[in-house]
Amino acid sequence: MPNKLFIGNLAFSITDAELTELFASAGIPVTEIKVMRDRDTGRSRGFAFAELAPEADMEAAINPLNGKVLEGRPLTVNEARQQKPRSFGGGGGGGGFDRNRNRFGRKGGGGGGGRGGRDDRQRRGF
């Protein structure tokens, strides 16, 4: 992920345009800035990624902005790392939350007049 910066600890009100302006005022050429947003609500997630222009130097971009206070919050700026691959397989196993329940949702057997399972029937002489 060459020439990509992670910008963290953003105020939730920060927009792409405001970050672009911040980078321009610091003299750092960028090709794209994207504030990450929640998929459902559209609200900012508090971090962004900036893709630097080919002629930009990574260290020269990080040093002036890391720790800079923007809307009362000190920014965290560093080189973006490649996202780890997610595994969606596995897990599972058997039975859910209580393996001792049968298909009727009660412990032991079914029936019994709604009072319990097999143990109640045995005590009552069934």
Short mmCIF file of C-alpha atoms in Angstrom, two decimals, residues 6-95:
data_model
loop_
_atom_site.label_atom_id
_atom_site.label_comp_id
_atom_site.label_asym_id
_atom_site.label_seq_id
_atom_site.Cartn_x
_atom_site.Cartn_y
_atom_site.Cartn_z
CA PHE A 6 -3.87 6.60 7.90
CA ILE A 7 -5.34 9.63 9.69
CA GLY A 8 -6.92 8.75 13.03
CA ASN A 9 -8.61 10.45 15.99
CA LEU A 10 -10.69 12.67 13.73
CA ALA A 11 -13.67 14.61 15.01
CA PHE A 12 -16.87 13.05 13.63
CA SER A 13 -17.76 16.32 11.89
CA ILE A 14 -14.62 16.39 9.66
CA THR A 15 -15.28 16.06 5.93
CA ASP A 16 -13.14 14.98 2.97
CA ALA A 17 -12.96 18.61 1.81
CA GLU A 18 -11.69 19.83 5.20
CA LEU A 19 -8.93 17.22 5.23
CA THR A 20 -7.98 18.07 1.65
CA GLU A 21 -7.69 21.71 2.71
CA LEU A 22 -5.54 20.73 5.71
CA PHE A 23 -3.13 18.80 3.50
CA ALA A 24 -3.02 21.64 0.96
CA SER A 25 -2.23 24.20 3.69
CA ALA A 26 0.65 21.97 4.86
CA GLY A 27 1.94 21.75 1.28
CA ILE A 28 1.40 17.99 1.01
CA PRO A 29 0.16 16.88 -2.43
CA VAL A 30 -2.58 14.24 -2.29
CA THR A 31 -4.53 12.47 -5.02
CA GLU A 32 -7.44 11.34 -2.83
CA ILE A 33 -8.69 11.65 0.74
CA LYS A 34 -11.51 9.48 2.03
CA VAL A 35 -13.12 9.79 5.46
CA MET A 36 -14.44 6.35 6.39
CA ARG A 37 -18.15 6.31 7.21
CA ASP A 38 -20.49 3.83 8.87
CA ARG A 39 -22.33 1.84 6.23
CA ASP A 40 -25.72 2.05 7.96
CA THR A 41 -25.79 5.54 9.45
CA GLY A 42 -23.38 7.42 7.18
CA ARG A 43 -21.70 8.90 10.27
CA SER A 44 -17.92 9.31 10.24
CA ARG A 45 -16.01 6.49 11.93
CA GLY A 46 -13.29 8.89 13.13
CA PHE A 47 -10.53 7.98 10.68
CA ALA A 48 -9.56 8.53 7.07
CA PHE A 49 -7.07 7.48 4.41
CA ALA A 50 -5.08 9.82 2.20
CA GLU A 51 -3.35 8.71 -0.96
CA LEU A 52 -0.27 10.82 -1.55
CA ALA A 53 0.73 12.07 -4.96
CA PRO A 54 3.72 10.21 -6.49
CA GLU A 55 6.06 13.12 -5.86
CA ALA A 56 5.16 13.38 -2.14
CA ASP A 57 7.52 12.09 0.53
CA MET A 58 5.91 9.87 3.18
CA GLU A 59 8.00 11.13 6.13
CA ALA A 60 7.59 14.76 5.05
CA ALA A 61 3.83 14.23 5.08
CA ILE A 62 3.63 12.44 8.43
CA ASN A 63 5.85 14.70 10.56
CA PRO A 64 3.97 18.02 10.28
CA LEU A 65 0.52 16.48 10.72
CA ASN A 66 1.03 13.81 13.39
CA GLY A 67 -0.10 15.33 16.69
CA LYS A 68 -1.55 18.45 15.03
CA VAL A 69 -4.76 19.49 16.80
CA LEU A 70 -7.81 19.67 14.56
CA GLU A 71 -11.14 20.62 16.13
CA GLY A 72 -9.76 19.95 19.60
CA ARG A 73 -8.35 16.50 18.82
CA PRO A 74 -4.70 15.59 18.18
CA LEU A 75 -4.42 13.72 14.89
CA THR A 76 -2.69 10.38 14.56
CA VAL A 77 -0.99 10.19 11.18
CA ASN A 78 1.10 7.23 10.05
CA GLU A 79 1.69 4.95 7.11
CA ALA A 80 -1.36 2.83 6.31
CA ARG A 81 -0.87 -0.91 6.67
CA GLN A 82 -2.40 -3.56 4.44
CA GLN A 83 -5.66 -4.90 5.85
CA LYS A 84 -5.37 -8.42 7.21
CA PRO A 85 -7.43 -10.98 5.31
CA ARG A 86 -10.58 -11.98 7.13
CA SER A 87 -11.65 -15.57 7.50
CA PHE A 88 -15.33 -16.23 7.49
CA GLY A 89 -15.19 -20.03 7.73
CA GLY A 90 -14.93 -22.30 10.68
CA GLY A 91 -16.54 -21.64 13.99
CA GLY A 92 -19.69 -23.56 14.50
CA GLY A 93 -19.56 -26.92 16.02
CA GLY A 94 -22.63 -28.13 17.52
CA GLY A 95 -25.68 -27.38 19.31
#
